[in-house]
PDB file of C-alpha atoms in Angstrom:
ATOM      1  CA  MET A   1     -14.053   5.260   8.597  1.00 54.00           C
ATOM      2  CA  GLU A   2     -17.822   5.165   8.099  1.00 56.00           C
ATOM      3  CA  ASN A   3     -19.302   4.339   4.691  1.00 52.00           C
ATOM      4  CA  GLY A   4     -19.531   7.515   2.602  1.00 57.00           C
ATOM      5  CA  GLU A   5     -17.280   9.472   4.971  1.00 75.00           C
ATOM      6  CA  GLY A   6     -14.153  11.072   3.603  1.00 91.00           C
ATOM      7  CA  LEU A   7     -12.678  12.321   0.378  1.00 96.00           C
ATOM      8  CA  SER A   8     -11.669   9.914  -2.413  1.00 96.00           C
ATOM      9  CA  ILE A   9      -9.145  10.198  -5.223  1.00 97.00           C
ATOM     10  CA  THR A  10      -9.009   7.573  -7.967  1.00 95.00           C
ATOM     11  CA  SER A  11      -5.717   6.316  -9.330  1.00 93.00           C
ATOM     12  CA  GLN A  12      -6.566   8.024 -12.647  1.00 94.00           C
ATOM     13  CA  GLU A  13      -6.788  11.401 -10.850  1.00 96.00           C
ATOM     14  CA  ALA A  14      -3.445  10.966  -9.078  1.00 96.00           C
ATOM     15  CA  PRO A  15      -0.505  12.399 -11.041  1.00 96.00           C
ATOM     16  CA  THR A  16       2.527  10.149 -11.490  1.00 96.00           C
ATOM     17  CA  ARG A  17       6.145  11.084 -12.057  1.00 94.00           C
ATOM     18  CA  VAL A  18       9.529   9.392 -12.092  1.00 95.00           C
ATOM     19  CA  VAL A  19      12.149  10.979  -9.821  1.00 88.00           C
ATOM     20  CA  GLU A  20      15.581  10.251  -8.301  1.00 72.00           C
ATOM     21  CA  ALA A  21      17.203   7.037  -9.531  1.00 82.00           C
ATOM     22  CA  GLY A  22      14.022   5.825 -11.192  1.00 90.00           C
ATOM     23  CA  GLU A  23      11.622   6.066  -8.257  1.00 93.00           C
ATOM     24  CA  LYS A  24       8.043   6.162  -9.522  1.00 96.00           C
ATOM     25  CA  ARG A  25       5.642   8.211  -7.396  1.00 95.00           C
ATOM     26  CA  GLN A  26       1.874   8.556  -7.594  1.00 96.00           C
ATOM     27  CA  TYR A  27       0.500  11.573  -5.708  1.00 96.00           C
ATOM     28  CA  TYR A  28      -2.905  11.545  -3.989  1.00 97.00           C
ATOM     29  CA  LEU A  29      -3.146  15.248  -3.081  1.00 96.00           C
ATOM     30  CA  PHE A  30      -6.194  15.529  -0.835  1.00 96.00           C
ATOM     31  CA  ARG A  31      -5.125  19.041   0.206  1.00 94.00           C
ATOM     32  CA  GLU A  32      -5.659  20.247  -3.380  1.00 94.00           C
ATOM     33  CA  LYS A  33      -9.209  18.871  -3.579  1.00 94.00           C
ATOM     34  CA  ASP A  34     -10.330  20.215  -0.202  1.00 94.00           C
ATOM     35  CA  PRO A  35      -8.314  22.320   2.300  1.00 92.00           C
ATOM     36  CA  ASP A  36     -10.189  20.598   5.149  1.00 92.00           C
ATOM     37  CA  TYR A  37      -8.089  17.511   4.279  1.00 94.00           C
ATOM     38  CA  PRO A  38      -4.515  18.774   4.832  1.00 95.00           C
ATOM     39  CA  LEU A  39      -2.766  15.584   3.785  1.00 95.00           C
ATOM     40  CA  GLU A  40      -1.237  13.810   0.856  1.00 95.00           C
ATOM     41  CA  LEU A  41      -0.449  10.176   0.212  1.00 96.00           C
ATOM     42  CA  ILE A  42       2.377   9.170  -2.089  1.00 96.00           C
ATOM     43  CA  ILE A  43       2.657   5.630  -3.448  1.00 96.00           C
ATOM     44  CA  THR A  44       6.342   5.120  -4.273  1.00 95.00           C
ATOM     45  CA  GLU A  45       8.021   2.305  -6.172  1.00 96.00           C
ATOM     46  CA  VAL A  46      11.647   2.219  -4.995  1.00 95.00           C
ATOM     47  CA  PRO A  47      14.316   0.476  -7.101  1.00 96.00           C
ATOM     48  CA  PRO A  48      16.712  -2.109  -5.634  1.00 96.00           C
ATOM     49  CA  GLY A  49      19.606  -0.634  -3.653  1.00 94.00           C
ATOM     50  CA  HIS A  50      18.178   2.909  -3.611  1.00 94.00           C
ATOM     51  CA  THR A  51      18.444   5.224  -0.591  1.00 90.00           C
ATOM     52  CA  GLN A  52      16.404   8.413  -0.451  1.00 89.00           C
ATOM     53  CA  PRO A  53      18.139  11.611   0.773  1.00 88.00           C
ATOM     54  CA  PHE A  54      18.084  12.319   4.527  1.00 90.00           C
ATOM     55  CA  HIS A  55      15.594  15.045   5.445  1.00 92.00           C
ATOM     56  CA  ALA A  56      13.411  16.282   8.316  1.00 90.00           C
ATOM     57  CA  HIS A  57      10.186  18.247   8.743  1.00 92.00           C
ATOM     58  CA  GLU A  58       9.382  20.991  11.261  1.00 90.00           C
ATOM     59  CA  THR A  59       5.609  20.857  10.930  1.00 91.00           C
ATOM     60  CA  ILE A  60       4.557  17.988   8.672  1.00 92.00           C
ATOM     61  CA  ASP A  61       3.983  14.532  10.175  1.00 92.00           C
ATOM     62  CA  GLU A  62       5.256  11.832   7.825  1.00 92.00           C
ATOM     63  CA  ILE A  63       4.489   8.132   8.162  1.00 91.00           C
ATOM     64  CA  THR A  64       5.722   5.461   5.752  1.00 92.00           C
ATOM     65  CA  VAL A  65       4.069   2.053   5.474  1.00 93.00           C
ATOM     66  CA  VAL A  66       5.536  -0.659   3.242  1.00 94.00           C
ATOM     67  CA  LEU A  67       2.972  -2.256   0.940  1.00 94.00           C
ATOM     68  CA  HIS A  68       5.259  -4.724  -0.854  1.00 95.00           C
ATOM     69  CA  GLY A  69       8.812  -5.771   0.034  1.00 95.00           C
ATOM     70  CA  GLU A  70      10.972  -4.518   2.882  1.00 94.00           C
ATOM     71  CA  VAL A  71      12.837  -1.278   3.566  1.00 94.00           C
ATOM     72  CA  VAL A  72      14.972   0.024   6.388  1.00 95.00           C
ATOM     73  CA  GLY A  73      13.932   3.326   7.934  1.00 93.00           C
ATOM     74  CA  ILE A  74      16.962   5.252   9.186  1.00 93.00           C
ATOM     75  CA  THR A  75      16.977   8.180  11.618  1.00 92.00           C
ATOM     76  CA  LYS A  76      19.644  10.479  13.039  1.00 91.00           C
ATOM     77  CA  ASP A  77      19.440  13.666  15.071  1.00 87.00           C
ATOM     78  CA  THR A  78      22.302  15.547  13.380  1.00 85.00           C
ATOM     79  CA  LYS A  79      24.730  15.032  10.513  1.00 84.00           C
ATOM     80  CA  ASP A  80      27.383  13.588  12.834  1.00 88.00           C
ATOM     81  CA  SER A  81      25.157  11.599  15.191  1.00 90.00           C
ATOM     82  CA  PRO A  82      24.912   7.813  14.919  1.00 94.00           C
ATOM     83  CA  GLN A  83      22.070   6.498  12.838  1.00 92.00           C
ATOM     84  CA  GLN A  84      19.355   4.188  14.111  1.00 94.00           C
ATOM     85  CA  GLU A  85      17.811   1.578  11.836  1.00 94.00           C
ATOM     86  CA  HIS A  86      14.185   0.451  11.791  1.00 92.00           C
ATOM     87  CA  PRO A  87      13.374  -2.504   9.459  1.00 92.00           C
ATOM     88  CA  ILE A  88       9.846  -2.224   8.033  1.00 91.00           C
ATOM     89  CA  GLN A  89       8.025  -5.281   6.686  1.00 88.00           C
ATOM     90  CA  ALA A  90       5.227  -5.150   4.124  1.00 90.00           C
ATOM     91  CA  LEU A  91       1.547  -5.440   4.938  1.00 84.00           C
ATOM     92  CA  SER A  92      -0.294  -8.505   3.692  1.00 83.00           C
ATOM     93  CA  LEU A  93      -3.097  -6.418   2.135  1.00 84.00           C
ATOM     94  CA  TYR A  94      -1.494  -5.572  -1.223  1.00 90.00           C
ATOM     95  CA  ASP A  95       0.078  -7.768  -3.921  1.00 92.00           C
ATOM     96  CA  PRO A  96       1.256  -5.768  -6.972  1.00 92.00           C
ATOM     97  CA  LYS A  97       0.972  -8.872  -9.177  1.00 93.00           C
ATOM     98  CA  VAL A  98      -2.751  -9.147  -8.407  1.00 94.00           C
ATOM     99  CA  HIS A  99      -4.042  -5.749  -7.270  1.00 94.00           C
ATOM    100  CA  ASP A 100      -4.397  -2.257  -8.704  1.00 93.00           C
ATOM    101  CA  PHE A 101      -5.100   0.849  -6.658  1.00 92.00           C
ATOM    102  CA  HIS A 102      -8.740   1.672  -7.351  1.00 92.00           C
ATOM    103  CA  ARG A 103      -8.919   4.758  -5.157  1.00 94.00           C
ATOM    104  CA  ILE A 104      -7.595   6.156  -1.902  1.00 94.00           C
ATOM    105  CA  THR A 105     -10.019   7.638   0.622  1.00 95.00           C
ATOM    106  CA  ALA A 106      -9.016   9.934   3.483  1.00 94.00           C
ATOM    107  CA  ALA A 107     -10.937  11.096   6.541  1.00 91.00           C
ATOM    108  CA  LYS A 108     -10.440  14.518   8.101  1.00 86.00           C
ATOM    109  CA  ASP A 109      -8.641  12.906  11.050  1.00 85.00           C
ATOM    110  CA  GLY A 110      -5.941  11.590   8.685  1.00 86.00           C
ATOM    111  CA  THR A 111      -7.196   8.014   8.503  1.00 90.00           C
ATOM    112  CA  VAL A 112      -6.468   6.575   5.051  1.00 94.00           C
ATOM    113  CA  LEU A 113      -8.305   3.715   3.345  1.00 93.00           C
ATOM    114  CA  LEU A 114      -6.646   1.891   0.444  1.00 93.00           C
ATOM    115  CA  VAL A 115      -9.289   0.610  -1.980  1.00 94.00           C
ATOM    116  CA  LEU A 116      -7.872  -2.078  -4.260  1.00 94.00           C
ATOM    117  CA  GLU A 117      -9.155  -3.943  -7.303  1.00 94.00           C
ATOM    118  CA  ASP A 118      -8.314  -7.569  -8.057  1.00 95.00           C
ATOM    119  CA  ARG A 119      -7.180  -7.655 -11.705  1.00 95.00           C
ATOM    120  CA  ASN A 120      -8.462 -11.208 -12.186  1.00 95.00           C
ATOM    121  CA  THR A 121     -11.899 -10.996 -10.584  1.00 96.00           C
ATOM    122  CA  GLY A 122     -12.668  -7.266 -10.604  1.00 95.00           C
ATOM    123  CA  GLU A 123     -13.427  -7.511  -6.878  1.00 96.00           C
ATOM    124  CA  ILE A 124     -13.092  -4.201  -5.020  1.00 94.00           C
ATOM    125  CA  PHE A 125     -11.934  -4.330  -1.402  1.00 92.00           C
ATOM    126  CA  GLY A 126     -10.062  -2.142   1.011  1.00 90.00           C
ATOM    127  CA  GLY A 127      -8.214  -1.782   4.224  1.00 90.00           C
ATOM    128  CA  GLU A 128      -7.199   1.031   6.518  1.00 91.00           C
ATOM    129  CA  LEU A 129      -3.548   2.029   6.327  1.00 89.00           C
ATOM    130  CA  PRO A 130      -2.169   0.911   9.722  1.00 86.00           C
ATOM    131  CA  TYR A 131       0.081   3.742  10.876  1.00 84.00           C
ATOM    132  CA  ASP A 132       1.271   1.704  13.855  1.00 78.00           C
ATOM    133  CA  GLU A 133       3.007  -0.719  11.445  1.00 78.00           C
ATOM    134  CA  GLY A 134       4.819   2.092   9.667  1.00 82.00           C
ATOM    135  CA  PHE A 135       7.853   4.272  10.180  1.00 83.00           C
ATOM    136  CA  ASN A 136       7.456   7.691  11.790  1.00 85.00           C
ATOM    137  CA  ALA A 137      10.719   9.511  12.455  1.00 78.00           C
ATOM    138  CA  GLY A 138       9.081  12.409  14.272  1.00 81.00           C
ATOM    139  CA  LYS A 139      11.271  15.494  13.903  1.00 83.00           C
ATOM    140  CA  ALA A 140      14.524  13.543  13.378  1.00 88.00           C
ATOM    141  CA  PHE A 141      16.336  13.442  10.056  1.00 91.00           C
ATOM    142  CA  HIS A 142      15.214  10.322   8.246  1.00 92.00           C
ATOM    143  CA  THR A 143      15.422   8.282   5.085  1.00 92.00           C
ATOM    144  CA  VAL A 144      14.403   4.894   3.774  1.00 94.00           C
ATOM    145  CA  GLU A 145      16.717   2.430   2.115  1.00 95.00           C
ATOM    146  CA  ASN A 146      15.873  -0.516  -0.119  1.00 96.00           C
ATOM    147  CA  ARG A 147      18.625  -3.027   0.640  1.00 97.00           C
ATOM    148  CA  THR A 148      17.046  -5.776  -1.426  1.00 96.00           C
ATOM    149  CA  ASP A 149      17.438  -6.773  -5.065  1.00 97.00           C
ATOM    150  CA  GLN A 150      13.692  -6.269  -5.659  1.00 95.00           C
ATOM    151  CA  TRP A 151      11.523  -3.211  -6.279  1.00 95.00           C
ATOM    152  CA  ILE A 152       9.510  -2.273  -3.190  1.00 95.00           C
ATOM    153  CA  ILE A 153       6.274  -0.303  -2.925  1.00 95.00           C
ATOM    154  CA  MET A 154       5.472   1.973  -0.014  1.00 95.00           C
ATOM    155  CA  ALA A 155       2.818   4.485   0.984  1.00 94.00           C
ATOM    156  CA  THR A 156       3.918   7.726   2.619  1.00 94.00           C
ATOM    157  CA  VAL A 157       1.323   9.913   4.298  1.00 94.00           C
ATOM    158  CA  LYS A 158       2.185  13.532   4.999  1.00 94.00           C
ATOM    159  CA  LYS A 159      -0.259  15.509   7.103  1.00 94.00           C
ATOM    160  CA  THR A 160      -0.630  18.653   9.159  1.00 92.00           C
ATOM    161  CA  THR A 161      -3.421  20.491  10.953  1.00 91.00           C
ATOM    162  CA  PRO A 162      -6.080  22.478   9.071  1.00 92.00           C
ATOM    163  CA  GLU A 163      -4.916  25.599  10.951  1.00 94.00           C
ATOM    164  CA  THR A 164      -1.297  25.181   9.820  1.00 94.00           C
ATOM    165  CA  PHE A 165      -2.397  24.502   6.250  1.00 94.00           C
ATOM    166  CA  ALA A 166      -4.681  27.582   6.259  1.00 94.00           C
ATOM    167  CA  LYS A 167      -1.750  29.780   7.380  1.00 96.00           C
ATOM    168  CA  ASN A 168       0.595  28.331   4.740  1.00 95.00           C
ATOM    169  CA  PRO A 169      -0.972  26.404   1.821  1.00 94.00           C
ATOM    170  CA  LYS A 170       2.554  25.671   0.518  1.00 94.00           C
ATOM    171  CA  ILE A 171       3.633  23.933   3.743  1.00 94.00           C
ATOM    172  CA  PHE A 172       3.897  20.531   2.018  1.00 93.00           C
ATOM    173  CA  GLN A 173       6.372  21.896  -0.528  1.00 91.00           C
ATOM    174  CA  GLU A 174       8.309  24.110   1.897  1.00 91.00           C
ATOM    175  CA  ASP A 175       8.637  21.996   5.058  1.00 90.00           C
ATOM    176  CA  LYS A 176      11.630  19.868   4.103  1.00 90.00           C
ATOM    177  CA  ILE A 177      15.076  20.295   5.653  1.00 88.00           C
ATOM    178  CA  ASN A 178      17.848  18.376   3.885  1.00 88.00           C
ATOM    179  CA  LEU A 179      20.737  16.945   5.897  1.00 80.00           C
ATOM    180  CA  GLU A 180      23.971  18.279   4.453  1.00 70.00           C
TER     181      GLU A 180
END
């Protein structure tokens, strides 16, 4: 991502809410700031032992990257099919004891840059979110599970094409199929 390219959202602009079993989520909704950026990034703090509900997406691409701790990504094709497990290790970029999210910047191609601030020194630095180190279930039903006794922090990017978003601006809210 070139300097000055992209759309930024500061952590103060990103709404936060607590959901299922105490998960804390901070929403960087690029799609709401500019429809040419049809993506959102959610920073989620997941409590020990928590498993999110199985779900799938028809249109949205969803990639989860662990920032702190370790989770297991789980996929299955149908309710009765065997599940496949994908352990996901944390990146070395982020330490929640030292860093705060300063802002998140996204490019139109879906590239995401995490810009962090060192609490002790005030230094601002960043790194591109490496999708290849994350968990992408494709169109399969999927979930993540925190099997540890520690809180974990992960970044989930949901994106679609500008054309799909233009046809249905509510696609991010509507494209979720729960496994029952």
